[in-house]
CSV table of C-alpha atoms in Angstrom, one decimal:
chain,number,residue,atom,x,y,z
A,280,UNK,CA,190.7,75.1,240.6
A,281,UNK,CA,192.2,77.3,243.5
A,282,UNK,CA,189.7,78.3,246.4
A,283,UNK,CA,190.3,80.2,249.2
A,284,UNK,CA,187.9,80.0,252.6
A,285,UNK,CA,188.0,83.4,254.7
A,286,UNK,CA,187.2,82.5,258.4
A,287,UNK,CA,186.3,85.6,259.5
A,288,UNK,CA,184.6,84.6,262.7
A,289,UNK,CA,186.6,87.2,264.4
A,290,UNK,CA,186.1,90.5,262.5
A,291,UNK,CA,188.1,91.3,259.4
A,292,UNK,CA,190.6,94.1,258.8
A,293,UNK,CA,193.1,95.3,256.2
A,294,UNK,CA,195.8,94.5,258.5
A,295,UNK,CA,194.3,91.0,259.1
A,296,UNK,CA,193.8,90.3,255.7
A,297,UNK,CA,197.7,90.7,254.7
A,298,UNK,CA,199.1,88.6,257.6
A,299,UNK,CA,197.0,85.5,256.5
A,300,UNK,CA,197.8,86.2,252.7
A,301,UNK,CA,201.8,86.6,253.8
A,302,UNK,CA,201.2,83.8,256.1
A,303,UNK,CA,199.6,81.3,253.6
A,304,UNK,CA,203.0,81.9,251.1
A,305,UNK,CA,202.3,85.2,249.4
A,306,UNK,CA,205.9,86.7,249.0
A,307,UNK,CA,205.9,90.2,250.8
A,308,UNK,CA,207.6,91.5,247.6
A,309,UNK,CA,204.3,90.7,245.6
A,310,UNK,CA,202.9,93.0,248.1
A,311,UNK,CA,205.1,95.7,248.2
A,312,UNK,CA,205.9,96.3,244.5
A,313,UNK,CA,202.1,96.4,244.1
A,314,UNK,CA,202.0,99.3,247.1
A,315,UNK,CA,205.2,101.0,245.4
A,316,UNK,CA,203.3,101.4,242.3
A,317,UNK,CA,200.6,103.7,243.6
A,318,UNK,CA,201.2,105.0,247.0
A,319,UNK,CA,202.1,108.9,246.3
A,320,UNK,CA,204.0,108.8,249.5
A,321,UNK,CA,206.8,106.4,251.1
A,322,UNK,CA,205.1,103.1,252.4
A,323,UNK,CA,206.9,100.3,253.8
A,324,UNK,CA,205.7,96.8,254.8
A,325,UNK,CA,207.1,94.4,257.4
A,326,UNK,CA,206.8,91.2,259.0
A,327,UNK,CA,206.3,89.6,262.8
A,328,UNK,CA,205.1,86.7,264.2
A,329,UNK,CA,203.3,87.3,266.9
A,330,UNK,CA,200.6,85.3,269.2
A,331,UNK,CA,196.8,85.9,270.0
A,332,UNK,CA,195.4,84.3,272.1
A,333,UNK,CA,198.3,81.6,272.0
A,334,UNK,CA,198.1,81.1,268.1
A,335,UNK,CA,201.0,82.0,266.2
A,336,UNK,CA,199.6,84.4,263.7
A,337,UNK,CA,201.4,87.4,260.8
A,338,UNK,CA,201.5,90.7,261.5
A,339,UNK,CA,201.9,92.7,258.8
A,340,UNK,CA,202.8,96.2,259.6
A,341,UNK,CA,202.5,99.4,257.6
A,342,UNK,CA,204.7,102.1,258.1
A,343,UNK,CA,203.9,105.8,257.3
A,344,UNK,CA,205.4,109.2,257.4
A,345,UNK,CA,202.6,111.5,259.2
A,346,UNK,CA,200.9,112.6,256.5
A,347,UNK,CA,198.3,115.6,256.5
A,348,UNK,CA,196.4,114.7,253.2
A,349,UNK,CA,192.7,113.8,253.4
A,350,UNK,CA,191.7,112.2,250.2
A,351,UNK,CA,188.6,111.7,248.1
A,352,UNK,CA,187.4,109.3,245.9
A,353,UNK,CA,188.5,111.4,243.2
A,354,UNK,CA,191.6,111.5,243.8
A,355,UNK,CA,192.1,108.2,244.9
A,356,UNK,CA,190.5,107.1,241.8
A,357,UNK,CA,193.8,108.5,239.9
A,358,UNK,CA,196.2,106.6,241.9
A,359,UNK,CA,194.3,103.2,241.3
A,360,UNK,CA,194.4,103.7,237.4
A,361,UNK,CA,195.3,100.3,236.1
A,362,UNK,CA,194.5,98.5,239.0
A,363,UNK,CA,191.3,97.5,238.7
A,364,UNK,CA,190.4,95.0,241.6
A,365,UNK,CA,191.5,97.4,244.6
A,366,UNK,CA,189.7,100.5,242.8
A,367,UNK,CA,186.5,98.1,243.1
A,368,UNK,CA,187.2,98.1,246.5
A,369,UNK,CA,187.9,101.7,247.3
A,370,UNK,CA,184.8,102.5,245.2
A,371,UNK,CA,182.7,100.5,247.2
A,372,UNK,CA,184.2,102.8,250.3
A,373,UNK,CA,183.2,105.8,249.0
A,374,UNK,CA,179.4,104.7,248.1
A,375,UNK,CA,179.0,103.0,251.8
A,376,UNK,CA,180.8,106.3,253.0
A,377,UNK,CA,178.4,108.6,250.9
A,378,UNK,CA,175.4,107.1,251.9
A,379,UNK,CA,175.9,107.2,255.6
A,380,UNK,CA,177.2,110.7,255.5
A,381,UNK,CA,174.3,112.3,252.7
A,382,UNK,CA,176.7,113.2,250.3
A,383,UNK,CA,177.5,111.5,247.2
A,384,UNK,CA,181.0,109.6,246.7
A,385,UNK,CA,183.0,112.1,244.7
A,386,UNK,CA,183.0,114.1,248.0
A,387,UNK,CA,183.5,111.9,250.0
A,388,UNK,CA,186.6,112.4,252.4
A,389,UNK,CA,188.7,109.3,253.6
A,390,UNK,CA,189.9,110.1,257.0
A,391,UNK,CA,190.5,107.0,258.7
A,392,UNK,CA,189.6,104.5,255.9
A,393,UNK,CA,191.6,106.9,253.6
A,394,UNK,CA,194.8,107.5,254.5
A,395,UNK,CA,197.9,106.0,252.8
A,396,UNK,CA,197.9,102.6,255.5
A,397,UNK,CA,194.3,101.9,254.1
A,398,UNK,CA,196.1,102.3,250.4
A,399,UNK,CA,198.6,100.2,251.2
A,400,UNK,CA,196.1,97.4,253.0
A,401,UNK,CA,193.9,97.4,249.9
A,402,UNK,CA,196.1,97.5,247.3
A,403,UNK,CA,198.5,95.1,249.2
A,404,UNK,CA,195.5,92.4,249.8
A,405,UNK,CA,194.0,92.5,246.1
A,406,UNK,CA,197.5,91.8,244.8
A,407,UNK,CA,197.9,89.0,247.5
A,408,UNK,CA,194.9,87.3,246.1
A,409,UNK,CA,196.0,88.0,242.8
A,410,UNK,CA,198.7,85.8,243.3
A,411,UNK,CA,197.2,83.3,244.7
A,412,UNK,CA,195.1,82.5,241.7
A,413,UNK,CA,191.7,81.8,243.3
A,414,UNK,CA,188.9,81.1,240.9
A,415,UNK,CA,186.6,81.3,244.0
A,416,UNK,CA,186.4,83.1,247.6
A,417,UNK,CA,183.8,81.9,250.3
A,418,UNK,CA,183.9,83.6,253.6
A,419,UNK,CA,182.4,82.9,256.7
A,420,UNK,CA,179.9,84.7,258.3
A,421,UNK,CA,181.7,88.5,259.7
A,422,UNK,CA,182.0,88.8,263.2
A,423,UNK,CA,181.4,92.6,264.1
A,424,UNK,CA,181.9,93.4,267.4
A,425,UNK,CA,178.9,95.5,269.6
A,426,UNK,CA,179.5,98.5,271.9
A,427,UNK,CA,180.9,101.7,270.9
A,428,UNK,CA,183.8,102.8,269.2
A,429,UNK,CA,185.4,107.0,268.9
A,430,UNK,CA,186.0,107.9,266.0
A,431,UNK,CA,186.6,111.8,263.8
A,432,UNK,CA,182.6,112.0,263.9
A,433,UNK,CA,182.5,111.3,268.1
A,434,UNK,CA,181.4,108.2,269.0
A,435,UNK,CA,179.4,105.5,267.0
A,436,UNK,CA,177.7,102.0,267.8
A,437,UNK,CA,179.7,98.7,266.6
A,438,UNK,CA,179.0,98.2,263.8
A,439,UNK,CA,179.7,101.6,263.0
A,440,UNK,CA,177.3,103.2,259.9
A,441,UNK,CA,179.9,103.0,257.1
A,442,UNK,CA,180.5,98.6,258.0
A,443,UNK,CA,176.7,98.0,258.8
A,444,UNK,CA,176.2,99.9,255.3
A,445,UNK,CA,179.0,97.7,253.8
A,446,UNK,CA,177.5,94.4,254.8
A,447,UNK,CA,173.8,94.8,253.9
A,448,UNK,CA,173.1,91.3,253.1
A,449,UNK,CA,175.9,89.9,253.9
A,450,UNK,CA,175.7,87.0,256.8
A,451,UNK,CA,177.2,89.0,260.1
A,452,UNK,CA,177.0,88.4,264.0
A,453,UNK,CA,177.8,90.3,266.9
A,454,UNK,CA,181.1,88.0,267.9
A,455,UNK,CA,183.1,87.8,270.6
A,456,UNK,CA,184.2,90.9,272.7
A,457,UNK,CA,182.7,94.5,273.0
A,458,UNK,CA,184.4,96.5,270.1
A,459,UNK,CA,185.2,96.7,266.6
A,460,UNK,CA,185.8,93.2,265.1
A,461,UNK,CA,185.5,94.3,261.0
A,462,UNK,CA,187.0,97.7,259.8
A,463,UNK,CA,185.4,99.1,257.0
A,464,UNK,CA,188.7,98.2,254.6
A,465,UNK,CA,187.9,94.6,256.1
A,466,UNK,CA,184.5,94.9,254.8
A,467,UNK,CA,184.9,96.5,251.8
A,468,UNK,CA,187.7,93.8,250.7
A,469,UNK,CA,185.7,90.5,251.8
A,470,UNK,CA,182.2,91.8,249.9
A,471,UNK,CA,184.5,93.1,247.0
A,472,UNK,CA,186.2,89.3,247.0
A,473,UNK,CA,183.7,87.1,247.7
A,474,UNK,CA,182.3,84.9,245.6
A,475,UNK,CA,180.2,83.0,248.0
A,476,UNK,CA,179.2,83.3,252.0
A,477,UNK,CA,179.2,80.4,254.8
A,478,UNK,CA,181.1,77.7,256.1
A,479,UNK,CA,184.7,76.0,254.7
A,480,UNK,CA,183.5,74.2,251.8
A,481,UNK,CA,185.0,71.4,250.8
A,482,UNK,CA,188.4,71.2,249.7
A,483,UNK,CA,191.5,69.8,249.5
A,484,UNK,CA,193.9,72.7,251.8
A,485,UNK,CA,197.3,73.0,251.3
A,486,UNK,CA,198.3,75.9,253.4
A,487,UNK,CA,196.7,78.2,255.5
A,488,UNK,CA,197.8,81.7,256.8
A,489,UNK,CA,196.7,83.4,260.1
A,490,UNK,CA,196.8,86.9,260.5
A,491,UNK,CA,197.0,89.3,263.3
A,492,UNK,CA,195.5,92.6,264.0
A,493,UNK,CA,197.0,94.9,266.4
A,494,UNK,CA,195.3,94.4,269.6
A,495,UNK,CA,195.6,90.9,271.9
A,496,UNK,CA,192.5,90.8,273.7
A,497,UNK,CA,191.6,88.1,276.5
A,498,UNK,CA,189.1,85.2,275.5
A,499,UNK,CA,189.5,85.1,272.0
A,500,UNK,CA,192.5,85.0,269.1
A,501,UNK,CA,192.2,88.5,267.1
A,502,UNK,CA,193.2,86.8,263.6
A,503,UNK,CA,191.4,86.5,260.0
A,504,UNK,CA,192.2,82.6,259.0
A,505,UNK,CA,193.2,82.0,255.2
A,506,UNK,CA,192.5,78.4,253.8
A,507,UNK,CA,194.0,78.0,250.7
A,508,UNK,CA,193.3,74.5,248.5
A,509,UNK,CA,191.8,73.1,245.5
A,510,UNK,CA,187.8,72.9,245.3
A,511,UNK,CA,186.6,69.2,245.8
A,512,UNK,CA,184.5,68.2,243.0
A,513,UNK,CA,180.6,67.9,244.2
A,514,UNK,CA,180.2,65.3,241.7
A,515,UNK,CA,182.2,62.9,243.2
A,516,UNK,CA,179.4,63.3,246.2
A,517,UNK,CA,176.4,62.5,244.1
A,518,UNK,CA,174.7,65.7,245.3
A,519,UNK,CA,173.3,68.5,243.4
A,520,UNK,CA,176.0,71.1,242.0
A,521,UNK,CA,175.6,74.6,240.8
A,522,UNK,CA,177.5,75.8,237.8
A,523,UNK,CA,178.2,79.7,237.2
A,524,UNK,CA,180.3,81.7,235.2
A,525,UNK,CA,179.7,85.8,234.4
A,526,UNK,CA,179.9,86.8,230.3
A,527,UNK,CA,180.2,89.8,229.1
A,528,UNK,CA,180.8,89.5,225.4
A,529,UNK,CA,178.3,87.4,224.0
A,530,UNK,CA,175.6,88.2,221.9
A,531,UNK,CA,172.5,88.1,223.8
A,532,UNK,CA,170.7,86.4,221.0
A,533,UNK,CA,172.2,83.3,221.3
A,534,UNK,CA,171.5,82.8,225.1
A,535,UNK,CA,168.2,81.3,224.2
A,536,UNK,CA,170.2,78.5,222.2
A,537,UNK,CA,172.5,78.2,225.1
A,538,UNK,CA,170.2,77.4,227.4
A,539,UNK,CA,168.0,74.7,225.4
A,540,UNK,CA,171.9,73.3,225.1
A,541,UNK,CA,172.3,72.7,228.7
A,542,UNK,CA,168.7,71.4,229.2
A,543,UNK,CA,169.9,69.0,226.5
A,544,UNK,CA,173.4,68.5,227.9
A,545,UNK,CA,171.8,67.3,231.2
A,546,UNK,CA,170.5,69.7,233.5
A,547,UNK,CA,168.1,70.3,235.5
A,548,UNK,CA,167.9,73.8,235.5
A,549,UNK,CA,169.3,76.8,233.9
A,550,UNK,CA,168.8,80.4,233.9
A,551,UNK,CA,170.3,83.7,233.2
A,552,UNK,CA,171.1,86.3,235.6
A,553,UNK,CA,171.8,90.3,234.5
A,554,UNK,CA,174.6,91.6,236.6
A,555,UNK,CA,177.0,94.7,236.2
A,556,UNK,CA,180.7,94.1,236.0
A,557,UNK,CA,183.6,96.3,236.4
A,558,UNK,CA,184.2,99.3,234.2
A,559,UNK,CA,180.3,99.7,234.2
A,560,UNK,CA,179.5,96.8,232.0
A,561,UNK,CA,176.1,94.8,231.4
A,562,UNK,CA,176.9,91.0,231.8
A,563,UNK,CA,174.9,87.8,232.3
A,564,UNK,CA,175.5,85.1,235.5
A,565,UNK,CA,175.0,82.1,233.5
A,566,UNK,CA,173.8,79.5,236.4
A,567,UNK,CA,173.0,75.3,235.9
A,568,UNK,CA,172.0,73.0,238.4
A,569,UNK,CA,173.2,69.9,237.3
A,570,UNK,CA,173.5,66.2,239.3
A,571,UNK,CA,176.6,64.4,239.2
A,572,UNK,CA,175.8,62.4,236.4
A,573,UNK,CA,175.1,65.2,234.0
A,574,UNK,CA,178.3,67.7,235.4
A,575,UNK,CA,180.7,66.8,232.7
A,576,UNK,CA,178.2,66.9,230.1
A,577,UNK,CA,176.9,70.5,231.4
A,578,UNK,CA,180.3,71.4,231.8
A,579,UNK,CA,181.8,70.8,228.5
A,580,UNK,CA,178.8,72.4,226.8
A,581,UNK,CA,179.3,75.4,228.6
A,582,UNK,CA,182.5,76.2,227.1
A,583,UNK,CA,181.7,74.8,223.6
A,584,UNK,CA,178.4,76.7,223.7
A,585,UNK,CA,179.7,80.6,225.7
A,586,UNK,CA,182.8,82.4,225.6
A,587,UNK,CA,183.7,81.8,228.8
A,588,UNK,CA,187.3,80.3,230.4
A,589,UNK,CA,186.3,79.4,234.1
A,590,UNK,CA,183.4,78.0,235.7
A,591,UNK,CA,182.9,78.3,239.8
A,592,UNK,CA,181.1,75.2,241.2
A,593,UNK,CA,179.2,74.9,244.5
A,594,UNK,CA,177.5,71.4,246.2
A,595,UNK,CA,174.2,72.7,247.1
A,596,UNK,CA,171.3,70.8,249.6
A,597,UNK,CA,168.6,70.0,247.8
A,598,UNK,CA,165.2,69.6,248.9
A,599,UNK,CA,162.5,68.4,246.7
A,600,UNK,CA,158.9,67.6,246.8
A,601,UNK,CA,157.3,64.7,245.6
A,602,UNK,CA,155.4,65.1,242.4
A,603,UNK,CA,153.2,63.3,240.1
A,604,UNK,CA,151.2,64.1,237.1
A,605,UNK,CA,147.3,64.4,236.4
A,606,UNK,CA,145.8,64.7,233.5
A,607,UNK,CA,142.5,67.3,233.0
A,608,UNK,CA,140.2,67.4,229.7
A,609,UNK,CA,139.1,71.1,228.4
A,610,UNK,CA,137.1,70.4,224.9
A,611,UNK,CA,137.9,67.3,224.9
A,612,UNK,CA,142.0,67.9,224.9
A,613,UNK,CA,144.1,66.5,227.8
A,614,UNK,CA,146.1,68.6,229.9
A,615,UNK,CA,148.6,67.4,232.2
A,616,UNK,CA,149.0,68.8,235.7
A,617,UNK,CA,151.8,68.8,237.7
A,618,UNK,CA,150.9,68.1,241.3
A,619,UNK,CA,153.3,68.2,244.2
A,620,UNK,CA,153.1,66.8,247.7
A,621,UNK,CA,154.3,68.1,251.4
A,622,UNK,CA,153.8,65.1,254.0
A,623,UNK,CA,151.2,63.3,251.6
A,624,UNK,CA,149.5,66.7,251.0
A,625,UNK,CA,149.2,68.3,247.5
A,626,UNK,CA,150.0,71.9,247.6
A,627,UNK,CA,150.7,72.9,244.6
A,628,UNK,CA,149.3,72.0,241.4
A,629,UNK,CA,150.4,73.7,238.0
A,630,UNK,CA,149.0,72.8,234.5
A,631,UNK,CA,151.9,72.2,232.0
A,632,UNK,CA,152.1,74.9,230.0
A,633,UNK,CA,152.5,73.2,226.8
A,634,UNK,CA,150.1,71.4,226.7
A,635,UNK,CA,147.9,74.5,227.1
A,636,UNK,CA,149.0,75.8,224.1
A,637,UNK,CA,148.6,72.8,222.3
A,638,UNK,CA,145.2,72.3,223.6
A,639,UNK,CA,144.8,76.2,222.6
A,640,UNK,CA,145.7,75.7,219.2
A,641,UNK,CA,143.8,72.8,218.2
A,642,UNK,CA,140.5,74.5,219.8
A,643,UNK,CA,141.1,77.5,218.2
A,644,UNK,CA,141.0,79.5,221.5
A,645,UNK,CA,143.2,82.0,223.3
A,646,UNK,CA,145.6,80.6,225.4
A,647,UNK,CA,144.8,82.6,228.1
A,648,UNK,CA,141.2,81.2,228.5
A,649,UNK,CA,142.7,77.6,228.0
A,650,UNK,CA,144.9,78.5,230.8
A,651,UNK,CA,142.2,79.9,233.2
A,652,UNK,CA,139.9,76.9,232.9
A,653,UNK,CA,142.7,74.7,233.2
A,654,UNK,CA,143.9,76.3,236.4
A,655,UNK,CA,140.1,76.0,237.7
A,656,UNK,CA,140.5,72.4,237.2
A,657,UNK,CA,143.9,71.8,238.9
A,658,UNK,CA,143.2,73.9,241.8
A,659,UNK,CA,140.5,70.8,242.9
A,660,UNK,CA,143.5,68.6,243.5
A,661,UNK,CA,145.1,71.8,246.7
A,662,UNK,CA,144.6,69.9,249.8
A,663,UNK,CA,144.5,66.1,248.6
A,664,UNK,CA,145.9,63.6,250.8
A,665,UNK,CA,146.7,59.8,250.4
């Protein structure tokens, strides 16, 4: 599986993003015929190599006739029909845009973010990845930038409103230098693509691409880093992996039997998340912890068991506490209790809940009131040491 690792420990722009896909072997055609197909205005790309900071880095450059047009979402909307991945992106524009400005994202005006360079950057970058074939983007935590920046609204703080908005949640930092590090096409583009957030994961890299924005400041190189490479496999490692994959076309009343499948299959843990896909529809994350000895098992009975074609796969840290298991009476029924320990200390203890309803059903009582008393009881064991 193809993964890609964004370093984008020095901000992020549009600009940035094409150099390092150019730079890591995307042909400037793909880039160009995918601008050609929607710009409503001449747009032409080129190339230079250039240094920052003494790296040689890609410059890709956008050239423009002046143009006087100040676009909104609407009608950007039209030129993006059939191009799904960079409308995403522009959508996700206009709702940061909207918010920041009171208005709502039909009305929103694109002036800097929106004129036919910022096309061109996100349609050019989404067809980059494209051809690249990644089944999964991490990127590193965003550098930002601080101070202030002038823009058509008069001077804002770095981050300004509409790139703070973009990155709620998203791991950021201040960076190096006082200025702008991420754009807001930078932003939109790495929260649009993402997959996952942090460090270079591990994986086999077979090229990487470095691109340049326009400025060369002192003390640090002004480039977006592109790892391209195949995702190690975390069960080589013996560590804990998480499975994932997003369906949106199967019927919901078989997730029940899915899961029990996995549980059977081998792991640990599975679970279902709802999430909202393009085009506005309802889907399930369908996630599985699994340890290296169960992965192929898991793996092959997710795509015998879903309609899914692709999996994405992260090594996760795991830490666990120790456990053991206790065993209460209530009317003369035994109950087992799950106690777990922090440094020799219980602090939790939890009543297995089937055996509650067992317990429940042979007394003849509710198994809410089985519960209750049986939560009494395993809350004597909070506290217990050695």
């Amino acid at each position: 599986m193809t993964h890609l690792w964004v370093d984008a420990s020095s901000g992020a722009s549009g600009d940035m993003l094409l150099g390092a896909l150019v730079g890591a072997g995307v042909p400037l055609e793909v880039v160009q015929s995918a601008v050609d197909e929607v710009s409503p205005e001449p747009v032409a790309l080129r190339v230079e190599e250039v240094r920052r900071a003494g790296l040689a880095a890609t410059r890709v450059h956008v050239d423009v006739a002046d143009s006087q047009h100040h676009r909104t979402w609407r009608d950007v909307r039209g030129l993006l029909a059939g191009h799904d991945l960079a409308r995403s992106v522009f959508e996700r524009l206009a709702v940061a845009e909207a918010a920041v400005h009171g208005t709502t994202p039909e009305e929103v005006h694109f002036h800097e973010v929106g004129a036919l360079d910022a096309i061109a950057d996100i349609v050019g970058a989404c067809a980059g990845f494209a051809h690249l074939g990644a089944t999964s983007v991490t990127v590193s935590p965003v550098a930002v930038g601080s101070g202030t920046i002038e823009s058509a609204h008069g001077t804002l703080p770095v981050p300004p409103p509409a790139v703070a908005e973009l990155l709620r949640g998203v791991p950021t930092f201040a960076g190096p230098g006082r200025t702008e590090l991420c754009t807001p096409t930078g932003a939109a583009l790495l929260t649009t693509l993402a997959t996952a957030w942090g460090p270079q994961p591990a994986m086999s890299v077979d090229a990487i691409g470095v691109g340049a924005g326009g400025r060369d400041p002192e003390g640090h190189a002004n480039v977006v880093r592109l790892f391209v490479g195949l995702a190690a496999r975390a069960s080589t490692g013996g560590g804990p992996l998480l499975l994932e994959c997003n369906i949106d076309d199967l019927d919901p009343r078989v997730w029940p039997a899915v899961i029990a499948a996995l549980l059977e299959a081998g792991a640990s843990d599975a679970w279902l998340t709802p999430i909202l896909m393009k085009k506005g529809r309802p889907a399930h994350t369908l996630s599985a912890l699994v340890d290296s000895g169960s992965a192929d098992a898991v793996r092959a009975a997710i795509f015998r068991q879903t309609t899914t074609i692709g999996l994405r796969e992260q090594p996760l840290t795991k830490h666990a506490l120790d456990r053991e298991i206790v065993v209460v009476e209530i009317g003369g029924q035994r109950v087992d209790v799950k106690l777990a320990r922090h440094e020799g200390v219980v602090v939790n203890a939890q009543p297995e809940y089937d055996h509650v309803v067992r317990a429940a059903a042979t007394l003849g009582c509710p198994v809410n009131d089985v519960l209750t008393e049986a939560s009494a009881l395993s809350r004597a064991y909070l506290g217990e040491a050695p």
